[in-house]
GROMACS .gro file of C-alpha atoms in nm:
model
  226
    1MET     CA    1  11.878   5.080   6.445
    2GLY     CA    2  11.738   5.231   6.101
    3LEU     CA    3  11.490   5.483   6.268
    4CYS     CA    4  11.603   5.779   6.053
    5TYR     CA    5  11.823   5.873   5.704
    6CYS     CA    6  11.980   6.189   5.658
    7LEU     CA    7  11.853   6.483   5.413
    8ASN     CA    8  12.148   6.692   5.329
    9LYS     CA    9  12.409   6.415   5.250
   10PRO     CA   10  12.560   6.372   4.930
   11LYS     CA   11  12.582   5.952   4.820
   12GLY     CA   12  12.940   5.819   4.923
   13LYS     CA   13  13.068   6.216   5.020
   14PRO     CA   14  13.121   6.325   5.371
   15LEU     CA   15  12.965   6.631   5.481
   16ASN     CA   16  13.283   6.821   5.578
   17GLY     CA   17  13.159   6.976   5.872
   18SER     CA   18  12.810   7.062   5.712
   19THR     CA   19  12.545   7.064   6.003
   20ALA     CA   20  12.317   6.750   5.924
   21TRP     CA   21  12.009   6.701   5.892
   22TYR     CA   22  11.815   6.379   5.959
   23LYS     CA   23  11.448   6.263   5.923
   24PHE     CA   24  11.253   5.977   6.168
   25PRO     CA   25  11.017   5.847   5.957
   26CYS     CA   26  10.796   5.749   6.247
   27TYR     CA   27  10.682   6.121   6.298
   28VAL     CA   28  10.566   6.235   5.953
   29GLN     CA   29  10.157   6.259   5.962
   30ASN     CA   30  10.125   6.449   5.649
   31ASP     CA   31   9.998   6.257   5.334
   32VAL     CA   32  10.225   6.238   4.994
   33PRO     CA   33  10.053   6.469   4.760
   34HIS     CA   34   9.938   6.320   4.409
   35ALA     CA   35  10.017   5.940   4.531
   36GLU     CA   36   9.708   5.793   4.542
   37ALA     CA   37   9.601   5.989   4.195
   38TRP     CA   38   9.911   5.799   4.080
   39ILE     CA   39   9.858   5.478   4.216
   40ASN     CA   40   9.473   5.477   4.082
   41GLY     CA   41   9.603   5.536   3.737
   42THR     CA   42   9.592   5.852   3.644
   43ASN     CA   43   9.925   6.142   3.638
   44LEU     CA   44   9.952   6.498   3.832
   45ALA     CA   45   9.694   6.677   3.577
   46GLY     CA   46   9.455   6.381   3.667
   47GLN     CA   47   9.418   6.269   3.339
   48SER     CA   48   9.501   5.867   3.256
   49PHE     CA   49   9.788   5.737   3.151
   50VAL     CA   50   9.852   5.450   2.908
   51ALA     CA   51  10.123   5.236   3.122
   52GLU     CA   52  10.146   4.917   3.237
   53GLN     CA   53  10.165   4.907   3.606
   54LEU     CA   54  10.369   4.674   3.820
   55GLN     CA   55  10.244   4.615   4.229
   56ILE     CA   56  10.421   4.407   4.450
   57GLU     CA   57  10.168   4.318   4.763
   58TYR     CA   58  10.286   4.224   5.073
   59SER     CA   59   9.973   4.117   5.319
   60PHE     CA   60  10.035   4.027   5.650
   61PRO     CA   61   9.681   3.852   5.792
   62PHE     CA   62   9.791   3.803   6.133
   63THR     CA   63  10.047   4.045   6.261
   64PHE     CA   64  10.230   4.360   6.094
   65PRO     CA   65  10.526   4.423   6.291
   66PRO     CA   66  10.544   4.757   6.489
   67GLY     CA   67  10.746   5.018   6.293
   68LEU     CA   68  10.825   4.792   6.011
   69PHE     CA   69  10.723   5.050   5.729
   70ALA     CA   70  10.893   5.358   5.938
   71ARG     CA   71  11.207   5.104   5.913
   72TYR     CA   72  11.174   5.017   5.570
   73SER     CA   73  11.148   5.372   5.467
   74VAL     CA   74  11.486   5.400   5.622
   75GLN     CA   75  11.661   5.141   5.402
   76ILE     CA   76  11.520   5.211   5.089
   77ASN     CA   77  11.653   5.548   5.113
   78SER     CA   78  12.010   5.465   4.950
   79HIS     CA   79  11.806   5.322   4.663
   80VAL     CA   80  11.581   5.609   4.612
   81VAL     CA   81  11.592   6.055   4.505
   82HIS     CA   82  11.321   6.326   4.504
   83ARG     CA   83  11.144   6.133   4.781
   84SER     CA   84  10.861   6.256   4.947
   85ASP     CA   85  10.710   6.096   5.228
   86GLY     CA   86  10.384   6.055   5.402
   87LYS     CA   87  10.199   5.893   5.681
   88LEU     CA   88  10.136   5.592   5.523
   89GLN     CA   89  10.291   5.632   5.146
   90ILE     CA   90  10.622   5.679   5.023
   91PHE     CA   91  10.662   5.880   4.664
   92ALA     CA   92  11.026   5.867   4.512
   93TYR     CA   93  11.246   5.816   4.165
   94ARG     CA   94  11.488   5.534   4.084
   95GLY     CA   95  11.633   5.731   3.842
   96LYS     CA   96  11.377   5.870   3.606
   97VAL     CA   97  11.145   5.622   3.691
   98PRO     CA   98  10.866   5.690   3.974
   99VAL     CA   99  10.793   5.448   4.257
  100VAL     CA  100  10.517   5.455   4.556
  101VAL     CA  101  10.572   5.252   4.830
  102SER     CA  102  10.179   5.224   5.031
  103TYR     CA  103  10.096   5.037   5.417
  104ARG     CA  104   9.752   5.007   5.416
  105PRO     CA  105   9.641   4.901   5.792
  106ALA     CA  106   9.415   4.622   5.827
  107LYS     CA  107   9.012   4.692   5.844
  108GLY     CA  108   8.928   4.395   5.996
  109VAL     CA  109   8.993   4.002   5.936
  110LEU     CA  110   8.929   4.047   5.559
  111GLN     CA  111   9.171   4.330   5.474
  112PRO     CA  112   9.456   4.239   5.640
  113ASP     CA  113   9.798   4.510   5.665
  114THR     CA  114   9.964   4.531   5.294
  115LEU     CA  115  10.262   4.675   5.244
  116SER     CA  116  10.319   4.735   4.837
  117ILE     CA  117  10.575   4.841   4.639
  118ALA     CA  118  10.450   4.976   4.268
  119SER     CA  119  10.601   5.178   3.962
  120HIS     CA  120  10.490   5.171   3.585
  121ALA     CA  121  10.658   5.163   3.227
  122SER     CA  122  10.508   5.137   2.873
  123LEU     CA  123  10.502   4.772   2.757
  124PRO     CA  124  10.835   4.793   2.549
  125ASN     CA  125  11.001   4.993   2.882
  126ILE     CA  126  10.867   4.755   3.139
  127TRP     CA  127  11.195   4.616   3.208
  128THR     CA  128  11.294   5.013   3.401
  129ALA     CA  129  10.973   4.922   3.645
  130TRP     CA  130  11.130   4.627   3.703
  131GLN     CA  131  11.496   4.762   3.753
  132ALA     CA  132  11.304   5.032   3.998
  133ILE     CA  133  11.146   4.791   4.192
  134THR     CA  134  11.356   4.499   4.246
  135PRO     CA  135  11.578   4.627   4.466
  136LEU     CA  136  11.297   4.770   4.690
  137VAL     CA  137  11.129   4.410   4.712
  138GLU     CA  138  11.509   4.287   4.787
  139GLU     CA  139  11.553   4.538   5.094
  140LEU     CA  140  11.196   4.398   5.214
  141ASN     CA  141  11.264   4.090   5.196
  142VAL     CA  142  11.631   4.112   5.389
  143LEU     CA  143  11.440   4.358   5.650
  144LEU     CA  144  11.152   4.070   5.714
  145GLN     CA  145  11.406   3.818   5.797
  146GLU     CA  146  11.449   3.997   6.115
  147TRP     CA  147  11.127   3.871   6.252
  148PRO     CA  148  11.152   3.458   6.236
  149GLY     CA  149  10.861   3.284   6.167
  150LEU     CA  150  10.624   3.583   6.080
  151HIS     CA  151  10.346   3.514   5.873
  152TYR     CA  152  10.290   3.674   5.548
  153THR     CA  153  10.226   3.637   5.177
  154VAL     CA  154  10.343   3.812   4.851
  155HIS     CA  155  10.222   3.895   4.543
  156ILE     CA  156  10.233   3.982   4.199
  157LEU     CA  157   9.866   4.229   4.127
  158CYS     CA  158   9.765   4.187   3.779
  159SER     CA  159   9.817   4.494   3.555
  160LYS     CA  160   9.548   4.448   3.324
  161CYS     CA  161   9.298   4.457   3.668
  162LEU     CA  162   9.467   4.739   3.788
  163LYS     CA  163   9.434   4.930   3.467
  164ARG     CA  164   9.062   4.838   3.449
  165GLY     CA  165   9.031   4.999   3.798
  166SER     CA  166   8.920   4.624   3.993
  167PRO     CA  167   8.912   4.673   4.364
  168ASN     CA  168   9.009   4.325   4.375
  169PRO     CA  169   9.293   4.210   4.143
  170HIS     CA  170   9.383   3.916   4.064
  171ALA     CA  171   9.700   3.843   4.269
  172PHE     CA  172   9.984   3.619   4.086
  173PRO     CA  173  10.171   3.428   4.334
  174GLY     CA  174  10.495   3.592   4.470
  175GLU     CA  175  10.718   3.261   4.424
  176LEU     CA  176  10.707   3.397   4.060
  177LEU     CA  177  10.964   3.675   4.141
  178SER     CA  178  11.239   3.435   4.206
  179GLN     CA  179  11.166   3.185   3.865
  180PRO     CA  180  11.318   3.263   3.541
  181ARG     CA  181  11.048   3.306   3.250
  182PRO     CA  182  10.901   3.006   3.120
  183GLU     CA  183  11.013   2.997   2.786
  184GLY     CA  184  10.791   2.985   2.477
  185VAL     CA  185  10.525   3.168   2.688
  186ALA     CA  186  10.434   3.517   2.568
  187GLU     CA  187  10.116   3.565   2.778
  188ILE     CA  188   9.918   3.429   3.086
  189ILE     CA  189   9.542   3.407   3.119
  190CYS     CA  190   9.417   3.657   3.406
  191PRO     CA  191   9.158   3.395   3.609
  192LYS     CA  192   8.970   3.698   3.660
  193ASN     CA  193   8.871   3.758   3.323
  194GLY     CA  194   8.957   3.478   3.087
  195SER     CA  195   8.957   3.618   2.817
  196GLU     CA  196   9.230   3.857   2.924
  197ARG     CA  197   9.591   3.771   2.883
  198VAL     CA  198   9.881   3.948   3.060
  199ASN     CA  199  10.245   3.952   2.889
  200VAL     CA  200  10.483   3.758   3.093
  201ALA     CA  201  10.699   4.072   3.108
  202LEU     CA  202  10.435   4.196   3.373
  203VAL     CA  203  10.488   3.887   3.599
  204TYR     CA  204  10.790   3.773   3.556
  205PRO     CA  205  11.078   4.000   3.626
  206PRO     CA  206  11.395   4.010   3.367
  207THR     CA  207  11.619   3.858   3.624
  208PRO     CA  208  11.477   3.675   3.898
  209THR     CA  209  11.533   3.805   4.215
  210VAL     CA  210  11.829   3.720   4.443
  211ILE     CA  211  11.611   3.593   4.763
  212SER     CA  212  11.274   3.458   4.742
  213PRO     CA  213  11.009   3.699   4.882
  214CYS     CA  214  10.827   3.426   5.024
  215SER     CA  215  10.815   3.307   5.369
  216LYS     CA  216  10.885   2.900   5.438
  217LYS     CA  217  10.550   2.938   5.538
  218ASN     CA  218  10.405   3.020   5.216
  219VAL     CA  219  10.589   2.795   4.974
  220GLY     CA  220  10.380   2.617   4.738
  221GLU     CA  221  10.080   2.844   4.828
  222LYS     CA  222   9.852   2.856   4.544
  223HIS     CA  223   9.727   3.155   4.346
  224ARG     CA  224   9.522   3.382   4.558
  225ASN     CA  225   9.155   3.457   4.432
  226GLN     CA  226   9.110   3.179   4.168
   0.00000   0.00000   0.00000
């Protein structure tokens, strides 16, 4: 059922008679230390870091499948190391690259349930952040197929808006994740701030995702927040 994961089994190796310890994410009640500060653009010492943030956000305006966050946290275990689980967040690493998975419950009709996957790196090394989050995005896309007809939207949040600390960052449509980068285009204008340009490497992954991140209901949806 994908409700738990083994804490002490080396990847690809048997336990050889040792006691197995399992973790059930649905029972975790604590918060993840430092994860919120990382998402807000500061390091563990509280200092701002000079890096570009990638954040893919799934929004569920009507229904958030019960147990989805717990199921998903189990699904991604084979992709991450050194993870710390919280009630609403997971802080982990893909190799040496940090990733944060966050669930934000709905707050009325204006703020739907959201599930986001984030990482960061310097612009020249932003491919490492894409490399870190892409398998997690694809795992979520596969898992969501278990709920046919579920309405959700996917967006890539503007890195420039996130760096400014905007409470309402512009969101590029998730369809771009499964499309190749446009040839001859180096930057995209952020509609939230016409004078601000976003490098295409912060919007399009180096290689398009295998599975489109958008349900059939959402294909062709225009940019949110324009």
